[in-house]
Amino acid sequence: MSESDMAIIKPEMMKSYIWLETSDGSIQQVEQEVAMFCPFICHQVLQKGAGSSKNNAISLPQKVNPAMLSLIFDYCRFHQLPGRSNKERKVYDEKFMRMDTKRLCELTSAADSLQLKPLVDLTSRALARIIEGKTPEEIREIFHLPDDLTEEEKLEPLKNTMDDPRIRLLNRLYAKKRKELKEREKLKSIEVEEHVDERSVDDLLSFINGRDHKVVNTSKSKKKNKKRKEHKNGTCKVSNKDSHNLHSKQRSVDETSSSLGGVSNLHNIEDDIFSRKAEFEDGYIDDEIDPALKEMLDREVEDFARRLNSSWVLSVGQERQPVHFSINGNGDTRRLTGPAARHK
Amino acid sequence: MKTRIDDQSKPQTMIQEKYTKRYQNLKVAEALSNNHLYPFACNELSSIIDLGYSQLPKDLKAFIFRDCLSAFRLLPDMNTSAAVSAANLLVKSVESAFPKQKKNLAIVEFKQAKVALKRRTKGHDEHIDLPSLPQDILVHIFSFLDVYSLLSSSQVSRSWNQATSEGSLWRSLFDLHFSHKVSIHIHPGFDWREAFKNEYILYKSSKMLRSGRGYCSYCDSVVWHDNLRCPKKQCRLKSGKKPLDLMLTHQVVNYLLGTTSSSDESDSEDEAVRGLWAYPTLQ
């Protein structure tokens, strides 16, 4: 080999690499200056002397999968070069941040576990820009988050110390009921699914009191009494699925103490519903349901739903209104005062 | 409410240029392509049209028309309910004030936008599992949010709700909004969120924040504020912790038209303000 060849090859051979192992067990090596840009890897190398060989590979935190790792190293590779201007870096960063929300979240977690603060800042700002100006429902949709807050927690955004799972379950059911009623208003012409869902919620409420074995029977009996045609399979599935959810909950419900202090309003309403259910319990077992009882139950659940609905919707509506309604002349300001007056 | 344009003695072209320049400085068109500012920009356009379209010089009318069209064209990209309600308001203003031909063009554009919007929302039912973010990261993300977005986030889910209760978030918001107006006594266990809420109601912040506009004395212009700060970096450096002077929409319109109209609002807004911090009222 000539001198010039050696000169070309040598720098490559002299470059040192660091060995890393990701959560899925795969091992790779990365240029030292790139990897050392991450504080986590830096500490591992300096304090534990790890990463020098394949056997001694640094095991990376769980949240760092290979895809994210390669993204992170792209970032590091660009930024660790001191010769870059601020403008160049800024342009690169903006381009780098263009990815879907899922990857942004993954990247944020990964960067955080590698303690790469500048990247965490970048991704956090990008996520904040996504969240900005959106309603809770929209945010939930984008981030695929569950709607697991009680109505109270939503209305009064403070840390909720009352953690009774029974109350949470109840609220979830009430929320479900409200949603169904809303859908019913929208789909007035389509009659198939409504009563099925309603029945299953009522079943669940009585279920909480511990009368599980009657669920399947009662749902079937209610079906017979409906004037509308339904698909048998569909309804069975709905009620069975719900009863399965309840099976697991029932254990915890029975075991938790019955003290519901602190949520007085909810407590009263809960009691009301439960006592009424107990009264009409026998009515459910029979194959014929007295239409009058059915009417009463319907009204009662709707009433409660309306109460929940009005205060919840109003408060959320008020919150959004100040941002998006402006002074647009006589007609539109009246719109603002309308619901505001109702709220008081 | 009376509006007057008081420099009718000057030659026509000078007047036109002045208004056009002012309008361009307002940067309404730029705001329309920004996801967060779109509703504010639409509301401002609606106000301008409602409060004085007929008095505008011809050039400016053309600009307003152009921006209304682009507002409707951009609507499908925005994809939030806030954007949809803002666009609806804009259409109402257009319907009542624009001359026939322009009105029809604008409405056609709006209808096309609504169709496109419907088509977009139909495709979205993937049940992906997003990784859950750790609490300290959530807090870090929330530290970049304005107060409305933070409150929205608090209602999203249980983990997000816990993250929003972090005192440091509310402390920095309090500092941002009120520190130059209020001095407070801090003690251990001080509830910053409560303090913020009280001052917010006291200062009728919701009214002031509604426009999205502020006046920056450093660059001497009306700007779209970025969480109460001027979007220009130099101004932020100069102003330090001091927030912008917030402006109401009708003040912005007055600035544009050189008029001195007064606000049309009634005081039932206090009720709307309280709604932001509603207490459960299960009666």
CSV table of C-alpha atoms in Angstrom, one decimal, chain B:
chain,number,residue,atom,x,y,z
B,1,MET,CA,-71.9,53.2,18.3
B,2,LYS,CA,-70.6,55.9,16.0
B,3,THR,CA,-67.6,55.6,13.8
B,4,ARG,CA,-65.9,58.5,12.0
B,5,ILE,CA,-63.0,58.5,9.7
B,6,ASP,CA,-61.5,62.0,10.4
B,7,ASP,CA,-59.0,62.6,7.7
B,8,GLN,CA,-61.1,63.1,4.7
B,9,SER,CA,-59.4,66.3,3.8
B,10,LYS,CA,-56.2,64.5,2.6
B,11,PRO,CA,-55.9,63.3,-1.0
B,12,GLN,CA,-57.6,60.0,-1.6
B,13,THR,CA,-54.5,57.9,-2.5
B,14,MET,CA,-52.6,58.9,0.6
B,15,ILE,CA,-55.5,57.8,2.8
B,16,GLN,CA,-55.8,54.5,1.0
B,17,GLU,CA,-52.1,53.8,1.3
B,18,LYS,CA,-52.2,54.6,5.0
B,19,TYR,CA,-55.0,52.2,5.7
B,20,THR,CA,-53.6,49.5,3.5
B,21,LYS,CA,-50.2,49.8,5.2
B,22,ARG,CA,-51.8,49.6,8.6
B,23,TYR,CA,-53.7,46.5,7.6
B,24,GLN,CA,-50.6,44.8,6.2
B,25,ASN,CA,-48.8,45.6,9.4
B,26,LEU,CA,-51.5,43.8,11.3
B,27,LYS,CA,-50.4,40.6,9.6
B,28,VAL,CA,-53.8,39.0,9.6
B,29,ALA,CA,-53.0,37.0,6.5
B,30,GLU,CA,-50.0,35.3,8.1
B,31,ALA,CA,-52.0,34.5,11.2
B,32,LEU,CA,-54.6,32.6,9.1
B,33,SER,CA,-52.0,30.0,8.2
B,34,ASN,CA,-51.1,29.4,11.8
B,35,ASN,CA,-53.2,26.7,13.5
B,36,HIS,CA,-53.4,28.5,16.8
B,37,LEU,CA,-54.0,32.0,15.5
B,38,TYR,CA,-56.5,31.1,12.8
B,39,PRO,CA,-59.6,31.6,15.1
B,40,PHE,CA,-58.3,34.9,16.3
B,41,ALA,CA,-57.6,36.1,12.8
B,42,CYS,CA,-61.1,35.1,11.6
B,43,ASN,CA,-62.7,36.9,14.5
B,44,GLU,CA,-60.7,40.0,13.8
B,45,LEU,CA,-61.7,40.0,10.1
B,46,SER,CA,-65.3,39.6,11.2
B,47,SER,CA,-65.0,42.6,13.5
B,48,ILE,CA,-63.4,44.7,10.8
B,49,ILE,CA,-66.2,43.8,8.4
B,50,ASP,CA,-68.9,44.4,10.9
B,51,LEU,CA,-67.7,47.6,12.3
B,52,GLY,CA,-66.7,49.4,9.1
B,53,TYR,CA,-66.6,47.6,5.8
B,54,SER,CA,-68.6,50.2,3.9
B,55,GLN,CA,-66.2,53.0,5.0
B,56,LEU,CA,-63.0,51.2,3.9
B,57,PRO,CA,-61.1,52.5,0.9
B,58,LYS,CA,-61.3,50.4,-2.2
B,59,ASP,CA,-57.8,48.8,-1.9
B,60,LEU,CA,-58.4,47.7,1.6
B,61,LYS,CA,-61.7,46.2,0.7
B,62,ALA,CA,-59.9,44.1,-1.8
B,63,PHE,CA,-57.4,42.9,0.8
B,64,ILE,CA,-60.1,42.0,3.2
B,65,PHE,CA,-61.9,40.1,0.5
B,66,ARG,CA,-58.8,38.2,-0.4
B,67,ASP,CA,-58.1,37.3,3.2
B,68,CYS,CA,-61.6,36.1,3.7
B,69,LEU,CA,-61.2,33.8,0.7
B,70,SER,CA,-58.0,32.4,2.0
B,71,ALA,CA,-59.5,32.0,5.5
B,72,PHE,CA,-62.1,29.7,3.9
B,73,ARG,CA,-59.6,27.9,1.8
B,74,LEU,CA,-57.4,27.2,4.8
B,75,LEU,CA,-60.3,25.9,6.9
B,76,PRO,CA,-59.9,22.2,6.0
B,77,ASP,CA,-56.3,22.3,7.1
B,78,MET,CA,-57.2,23.7,10.5
B,79,ASN,CA,-59.4,20.8,11.6
B,80,THR,CA,-60.4,22.1,15.1
B,81,SER,CA,-63.8,23.0,16.3
B,82,ALA,CA,-62.5,26.5,17.2
B,83,ALA,CA,-61.6,27.1,13.6
B,84,VAL,CA,-65.0,26.0,12.4
B,85,SER,CA,-66.9,28.3,14.7
B,86,ALA,CA,-64.6,31.2,13.8
B,87,ALA,CA,-65.2,30.5,10.1
B,88,ASN,CA,-68.9,30.4,10.6
B,89,LEU,CA,-68.8,33.8,12.3
B,90,LEU,CA,-66.8,35.1,9.4
B,91,VAL,CA,-69.4,33.9,6.9
B,92,LYS,CA,-72.1,35.6,8.8
B,93,SER,CA,-70.3,38.9,8.6
B,94,VAL,CA,-69.6,38.4,4.9
B,95,GLU,CA,-73.2,37.7,4.3
B,96,SER,CA,-74.4,40.9,5.9
B,97,ALA,CA,-71.8,43.3,4.6
B,98,PHE,CA,-70.3,42.2,1.3
B,99,PRO,CA,-71.7,43.3,-2.0
B,100,LYS,CA,-73.5,40.6,-4.0
B,101,GLN,CA,-70.8,39.4,-6.3
B,102,LYS,CA,-68.1,39.2,-3.7
B,103,LYS,CA,-70.5,37.7,-1.2
B,104,ASN,CA,-71.4,34.9,-3.6
B,105,LEU,CA,-67.7,34.1,-4.3
B,106,ALA,CA,-66.9,34.0,-0.7
B,107,ILE,CA,-69.8,31.7,0.2
B,108,VAL,CA,-68.9,29.3,-2.6
B,109,GLU,CA,-65.4,29.1,-1.2
B,110,PHE,CA,-66.8,28.5,2.3
B,111,LYS,CA,-69.1,25.7,1.2
B,112,GLN,CA,-66.3,24.0,-0.6
B,113,ALA,CA,-64.2,24.2,2.5
B,114,LYS,CA,-66.9,22.6,4.6
B,115,VAL,CA,-67.2,19.7,2.1
B,116,ALA,CA,-63.4,19.2,2.2
B,117,LEU,CA,-63.5,19.3,6.0
B,118,LYS,CA,-66.2,16.6,6.1
B,119,ARG,CA,-64.2,14.4,3.8
B,120,ARG,CA,-61.1,14.8,6.0
B,121,THR,CA,-62.7,13.9,9.3
B,122,LYS,CA,-64.1,10.7,7.9
B,123,GLY,CA,-61.0,8.7,7.5
B,124,HIS,CA,-59.6,8.6,11.0
B,125,ASP,CA,-60.3,5.4,12.9
B,126,GLU,CA,-57.0,3.9,13.6
B,127,HIS,CA,-56.6,2.4,17.1
B,128,ILE,CA,-53.0,3.0,17.6
B,129,ASP,CA,-51.4,2.8,20.9
B,130,LEU,CA,-49.5,5.9,21.7
B,131,PRO,CA,-46.7,5.6,24.3
B,132,SER,CA,-47.6,7.3,27.5
B,133,LEU,CA,-45.4,10.2,28.4
B,134,PRO,CA,-43.9,10.4,31.8
B,135,GLN,CA,-45.3,13.1,34.1
B,136,ASP,CA,-42.2,15.3,34.2
B,137,ILE,CA,-42.2,15.4,30.4
B,138,LEU,CA,-45.8,16.4,30.4
B,139,VAL,CA,-45.1,19.2,32.8
B,140,HIS,CA,-42.3,20.3,30.6
B,141,ILE,CA,-44.6,20.4,27.6
B,142,PHE,CA,-47.3,22.2,29.5
B,143,SER,CA,-44.8,24.9,30.5
B,144,PHE,CA,-44.9,26.2,26.9
B,145,LEU,CA,-48.7,26.5,26.8
B,146,ASP,CA,-51.0,29.4,27.3
B,147,VAL,CA,-53.6,29.3,30.0
B,148,TYR,CA,-56.5,28.1,27.8
B,149,SER,CA,-54.5,25.3,26.4
B,150,LEU,CA,-53.4,24.3,29.8
B,151,LEU,CA,-56.9,24.2,31.1
B,152,SER,CA,-57.9,22.1,28.1
B,153,SER,CA,-55.1,19.7,28.8
B,154,SER,CA,-56.2,19.3,32.4
B,155,GLN,CA,-59.5,17.9,31.1
B,156,VAL,CA,-58.0,15.4,28.7
B,157,SER,CA,-57.2,12.4,30.9
B,158,ARG,CA,-56.3,11.4,34.4
B,159,SER,CA,-52.5,11.5,34.0
B,160,TRP,CA,-52.6,14.8,32.1
B,161,ASN,CA,-54.9,16.2,34.8
B,162,GLN,CA,-52.3,15.4,37.5
B,163,ALA,CA,-49.6,16.9,35.4
B,164,THR,CA,-51.5,20.2,35.1
B,165,SER,CA,-51.8,20.5,38.8
B,166,GLU,CA,-48.1,21.2,39.1
B,167,GLY,CA,-47.6,24.4,41.0
B,168,SER,CA,-44.6,25.6,38.9
B,169,LEU,CA,-46.8,25.8,35.8
B,170,TRP,CA,-49.3,28.1,37.5
B,171,ARG,CA,-46.6,30.1,39.1
B,172,SER,CA,-45.0,31.0,35.8
B,173,LEU,CA,-48.4,31.8,34.3
B,174,PHE,CA,-49.1,34.0,37.3
B,175,ASP,CA,-45.8,35.8,36.9
B,176,LEU,CA,-46.5,36.3,33.3
B,177,HIS,CA,-50.0,37.7,33.6
B,178,PHE,CA,-50.1,39.5,36.9
B,179,SER,CA,-46.7,40.0,38.5
B,180,HIS,CA,-46.5,43.6,37.3
B,181,LYS,CA,-49.9,44.4,38.7
B,182,VAL,CA,-50.0,42.4,41.9
B,183,SER,CA,-47.7,41.7,44.8
B,184,ILE,CA,-48.4,38.6,46.8
B,185,HIS,CA,-47.2,36.9,50.0
B,186,ILE,CA,-46.0,33.5,49.4
B,187,HIS,CA,-46.0,30.8,52.0
B,188,PRO,CA,-45.2,27.1,52.0
B,189,GLY,CA,-48.0,25.3,50.4
B,190,PHE,CA,-49.2,28.3,48.5
B,191,ASP,CA,-51.7,27.4,45.9
B,192,TRP,CA,-50.6,29.1,42.7
B,193,ARG,CA,-53.5,27.8,40.7
B,194,GLU,CA,-56.0,29.4,43.1
B,195,ALA,CA,-54.0,32.6,43.1
B,196,PHE,CA,-54.0,32.7,39.3
B,197,LYS,CA,-57.7,32.0,39.2
B,198,ASN,CA,-58.5,34.8,41.6
B,199,GLU,CA,-56.5,37.4,39.8
B,200,TYR,CA,-57.8,36.2,36.4
B,201,ILE,CA,-61.4,36.8,37.5
B,202,LEU,CA,-60.5,40.1,39.2
B,203,TYR,CA,-58.7,41.5,36.1
B,204,LYS,CA,-61.3,40.1,33.7
B,205,SER,CA,-58.5,38.5,31.8
B,206,SER,CA,-60.7,36.4,29.6
B,207,LYS,CA,-62.0,39.6,28.0
B,208,MET,CA,-58.6,40.9,27.3
B,209,LEU,CA,-57.2,37.6,26.0
B,210,ARG,CA,-60.1,37.1,23.6
B,211,SER,CA,-58.5,39.1,20.8
B,212,GLY,CA,-55.1,37.5,20.7
B,213,ARG,CA,-53.7,41.0,20.2
B,214,GLY,CA,-51.3,43.1,22.1
B,215,TYR,CA,-49.4,46.3,21.7
B,216,CYS,CA,-45.6,46.1,21.8
B,217,SER,CA,-44.0,49.4,22.8
B,218,TYR,CA,-40.6,48.2,21.7
B,219,CYS,CA,-41.4,47.7,18.1
B,220,ASP,CA,-44.4,50.1,18.3
B,221,SER,CA,-46.8,47.8,16.6
B,222,VAL,CA,-49.9,45.8,17.1
B,223,VAL,CA,-48.9,42.1,17.2
B,224,TRP,CA,-50.3,38.7,17.7
B,225,HIS,CA,-48.9,38.0,21.1
B,226,ASP,CA,-47.2,34.7,21.9
B,227,ASN,CA,-48.4,33.9,25.4
B,228,LEU,CA,-48.5,37.6,26.2
B,229,ARG,CA,-45.1,38.3,24.7
B,230,CYS,CA,-44.1,40.0,21.4
B,231,PRO,CA,-43.3,37.4,18.8
B,232,LYS,CA,-40.1,39.3,17.8
B,233,LYS,CA,-37.1,38.0,19.7
B,234,GLN,CA,-35.4,41.4,20.1
B,235,CYS,CA,-38.5,42.8,21.8
B,236,ARG,CA,-38.6,39.8,24.2
B,237,LEU,CA,-35.1,40.3,25.2
B,238,LYS,CA,-35.7,44.0,25.8
B,239,SER,CA,-38.9,43.6,27.7
B,240,GLY,CA,-37.6,40.9,30.0
B,241,LYS,CA,-40.5,39.7,32.2
B,242,LYS,CA,-42.9,42.4,31.3
B,243,PRO,CA,-45.9,41.3,29.3
B,244,LEU,CA,-47.5,43.2,26.4
B,245,ASP,CA,-50.3,45.6,26.7
B,246,LEU,CA,-53.3,43.5,25.7
B,247,MET,CA,-55.8,45.0,23.2
B,248,LEU,CA,-59.4,44.3,22.6
B,249,THR,CA,-60.6,43.5,19.1
B,250,HIS,CA,-62.5,46.7,18.7
B,251,GLN,CA,-59.4,48.7,19.7
B,252,VAL,CA,-57.6,47.0,16.9
B,253,VAL,CA,-60.3,47.9,14.4
B,254,ASN,CA,-60.2,51.5,15.7
B,255,TYR,CA,-56.5,51.6,15.1
B,256,LEU,CA,-57.0,50.3,11.6
B,257,LEU,CA,-59.8,52.7,10.6
B,258,GLY,CA,-58.6,55.6,12.7
B,259,THR,CA,-61.9,55.7,14.4
B,260,THR,CA,-62.9,56.1,18.0
B,261,SER,CA,-65.8,53.7,18.4
B,262,SER,CA,-66.5,52.2,21.8
B,263,SER,CA,-67.0,48.6,22.7
B,264,ASP,CA,-70.3,46.9,22.2
B,265,GLU,CA,-70.0,44.5,25.1
B,266,SER,CA,-72.3,44.2,28.0
B,267,ASP,CA,-71.2,43.2,31.4
B,268,SER,CA,-72.7,39.8,31.4
B,269,GLU,CA,-69.3,38.7,30.5
B,270,ASP,CA,-68.5,38.2,34.1
B,271,GLU,CA,-70.6,35.2,34.0
B,272,ALA,CA,-68.7,33.9,31.1
B,273,VAL,CA,-65.5,34.4,33.0
B,274,ARG,CA,-66.7,32.4,35.9
B,275,GLY,CA,-67.6,29.6,33.6
B,276,LEU,CA,-63.9,29.0,32.9
B,277,TRP,CA,-63.5,27.9,36.5
B,278,ALA,CA,-66.9,26.3,36.9
B,279,TYR,CA,-67.9,24.5,40.1
B,280,PRO,CA,-69.9,21.3,39.8
B,281,THR,CA,-73.5,22.3,40.0
B,282,LEU,CA,-75.6,19.2,40.2
B,283,GLN,CA,-78.9,20.5,41.2
